Amino acid sequence: MVEAPPPVGIIMGSQSDWATMKLASDILDQLGVAHETKIVSAHRTPGRLYEYATSAVDRGLKVIIAGAGGAAHLPGMVASMTRTPVLGVPIQSKALSGMDSLLSIAQMPGGVPVGTLAIGDAGAKNAALLAAAILANEDPALAERLDAWRAAQTDSVADQPE
């Protein structure tokens, strides 16, 4: 039996981004969402970026989560080459605490949309949850798992301080 390709791709510009992007992978694992992870640098591996982006639809990707720091070209470059929705995660940088990454992803020109999340860990987690919500529109079992995850999140908040 041929296994279906994963519906979500998680890509990042460098190995150092994995500490943040692993949080997206962990949440997708918790929700039972198959995904692939790859290092695809807009600057150091442009051929790999081109191949990844232009093959996304044919390979069955439904959502791409792209983490990038600094100049943060990765999400926008991928979005410019595929109709697959791209969710950008700005990686917190040392120089400007991720503001450079955030602005580079959020300020895409009209016609090349990238869904931009928060800087760093919160952005990675929310990108995974947003990807799952997109997929849940067509997957009732995933919708149930996501609803249960969100209910558990709500239940974890104490009514009163201890």
Coordinates of C-alpha atoms in Angstrom, one line a residue, residues 36-145:
E36 CA 7.5 16.7 6.7
T37 CA 10.4 18.9 7.9
K38 CA 13.2 20.3 5.7
I39 CA 15.8 22.9 5.7
V40 CA 15.3 25.1 2.7
S41 CA 17.3 28.3 2.6
A42 CA 16.2 31.2 0.4
H43 CA 19.8 32.3 0.2
R44 CA 22.0 29.2 0.5
T45 CA 19.9 26.6 -1.3
P46 CA 17.8 28.5 -3.9
G47 CA 17.5 25.5 -6.1
R48 CA 16.1 23.4 -3.3
L49 CA 13.7 26.2 -2.5
Y50 CA 12.5 26.4 -6.1
E51 CA 12.0 22.6 -6.3
Y52 CA 10.2 22.5 -2.9
A53 CA 7.8 25.3 -3.8
T54 CA 7.0 24.4 -7.4
S55 CA 6.3 20.7 -6.5
A56 CA 4.2 21.4 -3.4
V57 CA 0.8 21.1 -5.1
D58 CA 1.7 18.0 -7.0
R59 CA 3.2 16.4 -3.9
G60 CA -0.1 16.9 -2.0
L61 CA 0.9 19.6 0.4
K62 CA -2.1 21.5 1.7
V63 CA -0.3 24.0 4.0
I64 CA 3.4 25.0 4.3
I65 CA 4.7 26.4 7.6
A66 CA 7.9 28.4 6.8
G67 CA 10.1 29.7 9.6
A68 CA 12.8 32.3 8.8
G69 CA 14.9 34.8 10.7
G70 CA 16.6 38.0 9.8
A71 CA 15.8 38.9 6.2
A72 CA 13.1 36.2 6.3
H73 CA 12.8 35.7 2.6
L74 CA 11.8 32.0 2.8
P75 CA 8.0 32.3 3.4
G76 CA 7.5 35.0 0.7
M77 CA 9.7 33.2 -1.9
V78 CA 7.8 30.0 -1.4
A79 CA 4.5 31.7 -1.5
S80 CA 5.5 33.3 -4.8
M81 CA 5.9 29.9 -6.4
T82 CA 2.9 27.9 -5.2
R83 CA -0.8 28.3 -4.5
T84 CA -0.4 26.2 -1.4
P85 CA -1.1 28.5 1.6
V86 CA 2.1 29.5 3.4
L87 CA 2.1 30.4 7.1
G88 CA 5.2 32.4 8.0
V89 CA 6.9 32.1 11.4
P90 CA 9.3 34.9 12.2
I91 CA 12.3 33.4 14.1
Q92 CA 13.6 35.6 16.9
S93 CA 16.9 37.1 15.8
K94 CA 19.7 38.3 18.0
A95 CA 20.1 41.7 16.3
L96 CA 16.5 42.9 16.4
S97 CA 14.7 40.3 18.5
G98 CA 12.7 39.1 15.5
M99 CA 11.2 42.4 14.5
D100 CA 13.2 42.3 11.3
S101 CA 11.9 38.8 10.6
L102 CA 8.3 39.8 11.4
L103 CA 8.4 42.8 9.1
S104 CA 10.1 40.9 6.3
I105 CA 7.3 38.3 6.3
A106 CA 4.3 40.5 7.1
Q107 CA 5.2 43.2 4.5
M108 CA 4.7 41.1 1.4
P109 CA 3.6 43.0 -1.7
G110 CA -0.1 42.7 -2.7
G111 CA -0.7 39.6 -4.7
V112 CA 1.8 37.3 -2.8
P113 CA 0.0 36.5 0.5
V114 CA 1.8 34.9 3.5
G115 CA -0.2 34.3 6.7
T116 CA 2.1 35.8 9.3
L117 CA 2.2 34.6 12.9
A118 CA 3.9 35.9 16.1
I119 CA 7.6 36.0 16.5
G120 CA 9.2 32.8 17.9
D121 CA 7.7 30.0 19.9
A122 CA 4.1 31.3 20.0
G123 CA 4.2 31.8 16.3
A124 CA 5.4 28.2 15.7
K125 CA 2.7 26.8 17.9
N126 CA 0.0 28.9 16.4
A127 CA 1.1 28.1 12.9
A128 CA 0.6 24.4 13.6
L129 CA -2.8 25.1 15.1
L130 CA -3.8 27.2 12.1
A131 CA -2.6 24.6 9.7
A132 CA -4.6 22.0 11.6
A133 CA -7.7 24.2 11.5
I134 CA -7.3 24.7 7.7
L135 CA -7.1 20.9 7.3
A136 CA -10.0 20.3 9.7
N137 CA -12.4 22.0 7.3
E138 CA -12.1 18.8 5.2
D139 CA -11.3 16.3 7.9
P140 CA -14.0 15.6 10.5
A141 CA -11.7 13.3 12.6
L142 CA -9.0 16.0 12.7
A143 CA -11.7 18.6 13.6
E144 CA -12.7 16.5 16.6
R145 CA -9.1 16.1 17.7

